[in-house]
Amino acid sequence: MTSKGQWPVRDLGTVIVSVLGLIFVTIRLLVKSRRMCMAVGRAEMGLLLVVYMLILVFQIFSIGVAPKSIKFMMWISAFHLGAIVCFFWVLICKILIMFQFIEDGTKSTVKFIFGTCVVWMTGVVFLSLDLALNITGQHHDRSPGLFFMTLIFPAACAFVYLILAAILVFRRLEEYQSLVYVALAMVVFGASQVLLFAASPIIERLSNKRINASLFSVLLDLVAVSCVYKFWNSITDDTWGDMVF
């Protein structure tokens, strides 16, 4: 409780799921992927999981906690959106690397992905702050650039990832059962977005605002990321990581 008797957490469910998600991703996915020394795309998968963990951390403060500082809220929300864009960018980079047109895990590859993520993050943070503070004086409560980056771009990346994963499996690997994980990830991710943008008002109304869609959206996103990891794990040659657990 605060000194004024107000609880600073506005969405306890989202906070709990995000914290548990951080623990799960760290122990069950990130550590396990690091042990798969011979797996193709190991470094890139690790980077993808780290970016997702940043999303979990940012959404604890942007969704779950009610900070007193409005400026802090604007900055943390901007970084949250930037991390989401970076996640989908790394997702595309990772599936392209699985085709092995370039060598995976090299310093140049990792530096390129990290560097482009910094560019994406900088752009999204600027657009977010520009919308909130009207830095350029060009926005009137809307930003087409931010709309494209945070809604259209992730959806396009998810679709491209699905197509490339199917090509990878059918043309190169012939591990057809692994596509079940990709399909499941896409379905779960789609359900997460529907809950967040379409069903949230209904859920809040039916629960008298005691429950919102953020909790379920965060949980479904975690399932989708786990499916992406499982797909990668199922098409790599290195199975040593599976034997550890």
Tab-separated table of C-alpha atoms in Angstrom:
chain	number	residue	atom	x	y	z
A	1	MET	CA	0.000	0.000	0.000
A	2	THR	CA	1.111	3.564	-0.556
A	3	SER	CA	1.068	6.287	2.044
A	4	LYS	CA	-2.320	7.392	0.727
A	5	GLY	CA	-3.732	3.893	1.091
A	6	GLN	CA	-3.663	3.160	-2.630
A	7	TRP	CA	-2.262	-0.093	-3.976
A	8	PRO	CA	0.374	0.779	-6.648
A	9	VAL	CA	-0.324	-2.391	-8.648
A	10	ARG	CA	-3.214	-1.872	-11.057
A	11	ASP	CA	-3.099	-5.308	-12.719
A	12	LEU	CA	-1.817	-7.913	-10.296
A	13	GLY	CA	-2.601	-10.804	-12.652
A	14	THR	CA	-0.412	-9.379	-15.413
A	15	VAL	CA	2.429	-8.787	-12.957
A	16	ILE	CA	2.256	-12.364	-11.644
A	17	VAL	CA	2.104	-13.933	-15.123
A	18	SER	CA	4.961	-11.716	-16.348
A	19	VAL	CA	7.198	-12.621	-13.402
A	20	LEU	CA	6.422	-16.326	-13.762
A	21	GLY	CA	7.037	-15.975	-17.492
A	22	LEU	CA	10.464	-14.473	-16.832
A	23	ILE	CA	11.357	-17.405	-14.581
A	24	PHE	CA	10.046	-19.962	-17.083
A	25	VAL	CA	11.802	-18.435	-20.103
A	26	THR	CA	15.082	-18.140	-18.204
A	27	ILE	CA	15.156	-21.657	-16.745
A	28	ARG	CA	13.296	-23.746	-19.314
A	29	LEU	CA	14.122	-21.998	-22.580
A	30	LEU	CA	17.137	-19.689	-22.400
A	31	VAL	CA	19.394	-21.914	-20.294
A	32	LYS	CA	18.371	-24.960	-22.302
A	33	SER	CA	19.099	-23.245	-25.625
A	34	ARG	CA	22.558	-22.216	-24.407
A	35	ARG	CA	23.373	-25.867	-23.712
A	36	MET	CA	22.548	-26.920	-27.274
A	37	CYS	CA	26.032	-26.094	-28.494
A	38	MET	CA	25.705	-27.559	-32.004
A	39	ALA	CA	22.195	-26.305	-32.797
A	40	VAL	CA	21.796	-23.981	-35.771
A	41	GLY	CA	20.641	-20.531	-34.720
A	42	ARG	CA	21.459	-21.030	-31.033
A	43	ALA	CA	22.792	-17.493	-30.521
A	44	GLU	CA	19.901	-15.980	-32.441
A	45	MET	CA	17.347	-17.942	-30.441
A	46	GLY	CA	19.010	-16.742	-27.261
A	47	LEU	CA	18.771	-13.150	-28.476
A	48	LEU	CA	15.085	-13.638	-29.333
A	49	LEU	CA	14.381	-14.935	-25.829
A	50	VAL	CA	16.287	-12.051	-24.237
A	51	VAL	CA	14.220	-9.544	-26.208
A	52	TYR	CA	11.038	-11.314	-25.117
A	53	MET	CA	12.213	-11.150	-21.500
A	54	LEU	CA	12.646	-7.395	-21.926
A	55	ILE	CA	9.045	-7.236	-23.135
A	56	LEU	CA	7.939	-9.023	-19.966
A	57	VAL	CA	9.903	-6.610	-17.791
A	58	PHE	CA	8.577	-3.523	-19.576
A	59	GLN	CA	4.971	-4.694	-19.467
A	60	ILE	CA	5.176	-5.226	-15.709
A	61	PHE	CA	5.581	-1.466	-15.413
A	62	SER	CA	3.582	-0.310	-18.436
A	63	ILE	CA	0.555	-2.545	-17.788
A	64	GLY	CA	0.762	-4.056	-14.318
A	65	VAL	CA	2.076	-1.221	-12.149
A	66	ALA	CA	0.739	2.318	-11.792
A	67	PRO	CA	3.838	4.556	-11.430
A	68	LYS	CA	3.453	8.024	-9.965
A	69	SER	CA	5.562	9.672	-12.667
A	70	ILE	CA	3.801	10.291	-15.979
A	71	LYS	CA	7.158	10.776	-17.710
A	72	PHE	CA	8.342	7.393	-16.446
A	73	MET	CA	5.163	5.835	-17.805
A	74	MET	CA	5.705	7.431	-21.218
A	75	TRP	CA	9.312	6.242	-21.429
A	76	ILE	CA	8.616	2.706	-20.230
A	77	SER	CA	5.661	2.376	-22.606
A	78	ALA	CA	7.832	3.613	-25.479
A	79	PHE	CA	10.531	1.043	-24.695
A	80	HIS	CA	7.838	-1.632	-24.350
A	81	LEU	CA	6.597	-0.920	-27.876
A	82	GLY	CA	10.168	-0.801	-29.151
A	83	ALA	CA	10.944	-4.207	-27.635
A	84	ILE	CA	7.870	-5.697	-29.338
A	85	VAL	CA	9.040	-4.439	-32.742
A	86	CYS	CA	12.559	-5.745	-32.057
A	87	PHE	CA	11.163	-9.157	-31.132
A	88	PHE	CA	9.465	-9.593	-34.492
A	89	TRP	CA	12.532	-8.324	-36.329
A	90	VAL	CA	14.740	-10.886	-34.573
A	91	LEU	CA	12.104	-13.535	-35.315
A	92	ILE	CA	12.467	-12.852	-39.050
A	93	CYS	CA	16.266	-12.769	-38.830
A	94	LYS	CA	16.274	-16.084	-36.989
A	95	ILE	CA	14.128	-17.946	-39.527
A	96	LEU	CA	16.255	-16.559	-42.385
A	97	ILE	CA	19.398	-17.779	-40.649
A	98	MET	CA	17.861	-21.259	-40.407
A	99	PHE	CA	18.200	-21.451	-44.212
A	100	GLN	CA	21.974	-21.150	-43.588
A	101	PHE	CA	22.608	-18.673	-46.377
A	102	ILE	CA	24.956	-17.070	-43.843
A	103	GLU	CA	26.797	-18.645	-40.956
A	104	ASP	CA	24.852	-18.515	-37.717
A	105	GLY	CA	26.218	-17.427	-34.367
A	106	THR	CA	29.133	-15.401	-35.724
A	107	LYS	CA	30.060	-12.045	-34.221
A	108	SER	CA	29.162	-10.231	-37.420
A	109	THR	CA	25.712	-11.849	-37.548
A	110	VAL	CA	24.929	-11.150	-33.911
A	111	LYS	CA	26.254	-7.593	-34.190
A	112	PHE	CA	24.088	-6.972	-37.248
A	113	ILE	CA	20.925	-8.191	-35.515
A	114	PHE	CA	21.739	-6.278	-32.334
A	115	GLY	CA	22.614	-3.125	-34.269
A	116	THR	CA	19.416	-3.193	-36.308
A	117	CYS	CA	17.459	-3.762	-33.094
A	118	VAL	CA	18.990	-0.593	-31.680
A	119	VAL	CA	17.829	1.249	-34.802
A	120	TRP	CA	14.294	-0.176	-34.536
A	121	MET	CA	14.155	0.614	-30.820
A	122	THR	CA	15.365	4.185	-31.334
A	123	GLY	CA	12.809	4.809	-34.077
A	124	VAL	CA	9.852	3.401	-32.143
A	125	VAL	CA	10.807	5.192	-28.922
A	126	PHE	CA	11.066	8.489	-30.811
A	127	LEU	CA	7.702	7.974	-32.517
A	128	SER	CA	6.097	7.071	-29.186
A	129	LEU	CA	7.493	10.094	-27.375
A	130	ASP	CA	6.671	12.301	-30.346
A	131	LEU	CA	3.046	11.177	-30.140
A	132	ALA	CA	2.924	11.729	-26.385
A	133	LEU	CA	4.858	15.004	-26.235
A	134	ASN	CA	4.315	16.300	-29.796
A	135	ILE	CA	8.043	16.910	-30.180
A	136	THR	CA	7.884	17.619	-33.903
A	137	GLY	CA	4.543	19.386	-33.751
A	138	GLN	CA	3.228	17.152	-36.534
A	139	HIS	CA	0.952	14.845	-34.554
A	140	HIS	CA	-2.621	15.407	-33.440
A	141	ASP	CA	-3.312	12.420	-31.198
A	142	ARG	CA	-2.346	9.966	-33.942
A	143	SER	CA	0.821	8.637	-35.523
A	144	PRO	CA	0.600	6.614	-38.755
A	145	GLY	CA	4.252	5.637	-38.387
A	146	LEU	CA	3.739	4.267	-34.888
A	147	PHE	CA	0.571	2.481	-36.005
A	148	PHE	CA	2.489	0.787	-38.808
A	149	MET	CA	5.468	-0.142	-36.629
A	150	THR	CA	3.526	-1.557	-33.700
A	151	LEU	CA	0.555	-3.201	-35.452
A	152	ILE	CA	1.130	-3.753	-39.173
A	153	PHE	CA	4.811	-4.651	-38.955
A	154	PRO	CA	4.423	-7.370	-36.266
A	155	ALA	CA	1.471	-8.906	-38.102
A	156	ALA	CA	3.423	-8.904	-41.375
A	157	CYS	CA	6.449	-10.469	-39.667
A	158	ALA	CA	4.289	-13.217	-38.165
A	159	PHE	CA	2.849	-14.006	-41.611
A	160	VAL	CA	6.282	-13.980	-43.290
A	161	TYR	CA	7.662	-16.199	-40.514
A	162	LEU	CA	4.867	-18.716	-41.135
A	163	ILE	CA	5.573	-18.790	-44.885
A	164	LEU	CA	9.350	-19.089	-44.452
A	165	ALA	CA	8.975	-21.806	-41.815
A	166	ALA	CA	6.766	-23.807	-44.183
A	167	ILE	CA	9.279	-23.391	-47.030
A	168	LEU	CA	12.118	-24.409	-44.726
A	169	VAL	CA	10.344	-27.569	-43.635
A	170	PHE	CA	8.952	-28.688	-47.003
A	171	ARG	CA	11.952	-27.791	-49.180
A	172	ARG	CA	14.868	-28.562	-46.894
A	173	LEU	CA	14.128	-30.457	-43.699
A	174	GLU	CA	11.047	-32.611	-44.336
A	175	GLU	CA	10.249	-32.535	-40.616
A	176	TYR	CA	6.574	-31.976	-41.302
A	177	GLN	CA	5.321	-32.522	-37.758
A	178	SER	CA	7.335	-29.531	-36.568
A	179	LEU	CA	4.966	-27.235	-38.486
A	180	VAL	CA	2.326	-28.010	-35.864
A	181	TYR	CA	4.279	-25.802	-33.442
A	182	VAL	CA	4.392	-22.936	-35.946
A	183	ALA	CA	0.687	-23.205	-36.677
A	184	LEU	CA	-0.103	-23.343	-32.972
A	185	ALA	CA	2.086	-20.305	-32.315
A	186	MET	CA	0.257	-18.318	-35.001
A	187	VAL	CA	-3.190	-19.349	-33.726
A	188	VAL	CA	-2.315	-18.540	-30.116
A	189	PHE	CA	-0.734	-15.220	-31.085
A	190	GLY	CA	-3.819	-14.327	-33.108
A	191	ALA	CA	-6.062	-15.198	-30.170
A	192	SER	CA	-3.902	-13.017	-27.942
A	193	GLN	CA	-4.378	-10.022	-30.234
A	194	VAL	CA	-8.126	-10.587	-30.515
A	195	LEU	CA	-8.409	-10.699	-26.732
A	196	LEU	CA	-6.306	-7.596	-26.287
A	197	PHE	CA	-7.931	-5.368	-28.894
A	198	ALA	CA	-11.446	-6.744	-29.352
A	199	ALA	CA	-12.519	-8.702	-26.284
A	200	SER	CA	-10.969	-6.525	-23.578
A	201	PRO	CA	-13.992	-4.177	-23.161
A	202	ILE	CA	-16.340	-7.175	-22.956
A	203	ILE	CA	-14.217	-8.945	-20.339
A	204	GLU	CA	-13.932	-5.785	-18.246
A	205	ARG	CA	-17.678	-5.173	-18.414
A	206	LEU	CA	-18.598	-8.730	-17.445
A	207	SER	CA	-16.126	-8.751	-14.534
A	208	ASN	CA	-16.929	-5.209	-13.353
A	209	LYS	CA	-13.356	-4.231	-14.328
A	210	ARG	CA	-11.848	-6.745	-11.907
A	211	ILE	CA	-10.321	-8.667	-14.826
A	212	ASN	CA	-9.034	-7.393	-18.152
A	213	ALA	CA	-7.703	-9.072	-21.273
A	214	SER	CA	-4.066	-8.180	-20.581
A	215	LEU	CA	-3.632	-11.140	-18.236
A	216	PHE	CA	-4.839	-13.653	-20.829
A	217	SER	CA	-2.987	-11.898	-23.654
A	218	VAL	CA	0.323	-12.095	-21.783
A	219	LEU	CA	-0.274	-15.767	-21.018
A	220	LEU	CA	-1.085	-16.589	-24.646
A	221	ASP	CA	1.976	-14.670	-25.841
A	222	LEU	CA	4.088	-16.819	-23.537
A	223	VAL	CA	2.562	-19.960	-25.046
A	224	ALA	CA	3.231	-18.635	-28.568
A	225	VAL	CA	6.896	-17.924	-27.770
A	226	SER	CA	7.229	-21.397	-26.269
A	227	CYS	CA	5.833	-22.881	-29.501
A	228	VAL	CA	8.360	-20.893	-31.560
A	229	TYR	CA	11.110	-22.264	-29.342
A	230	LYS	CA	9.732	-25.797	-29.657
A	231	PHE	CA	9.670	-25.481	-33.449
A	232	TRP	CA	13.307	-24.419	-33.496
A	233	ASN	CA	14.221	-27.191	-31.066
A	234	SER	CA	12.450	-29.808	-33.202
A	235	ILE	CA	14.296	-28.957	-36.428
A	236	THR	CA	17.824	-28.693	-35.020
A	237	ASP	CA	20.221	-31.594	-35.011
A	238	ASP	CA	21.510	-31.026	-31.499
A	239	THR	CA	19.383	-33.043	-29.020
A	240	TRP	CA	21.785	-32.851	-26.102
A	241	GLY	CA	19.776	-30.060	-24.522
A	242	ASP	CA	16.688	-32.293	-24.444
A	243	MET	CA	18.553	-35.004	-22.570
A	244	VAL	CA	19.538	-32.586	-19.822
A	245	PHE	CA	15.933	-32.080	-18.829
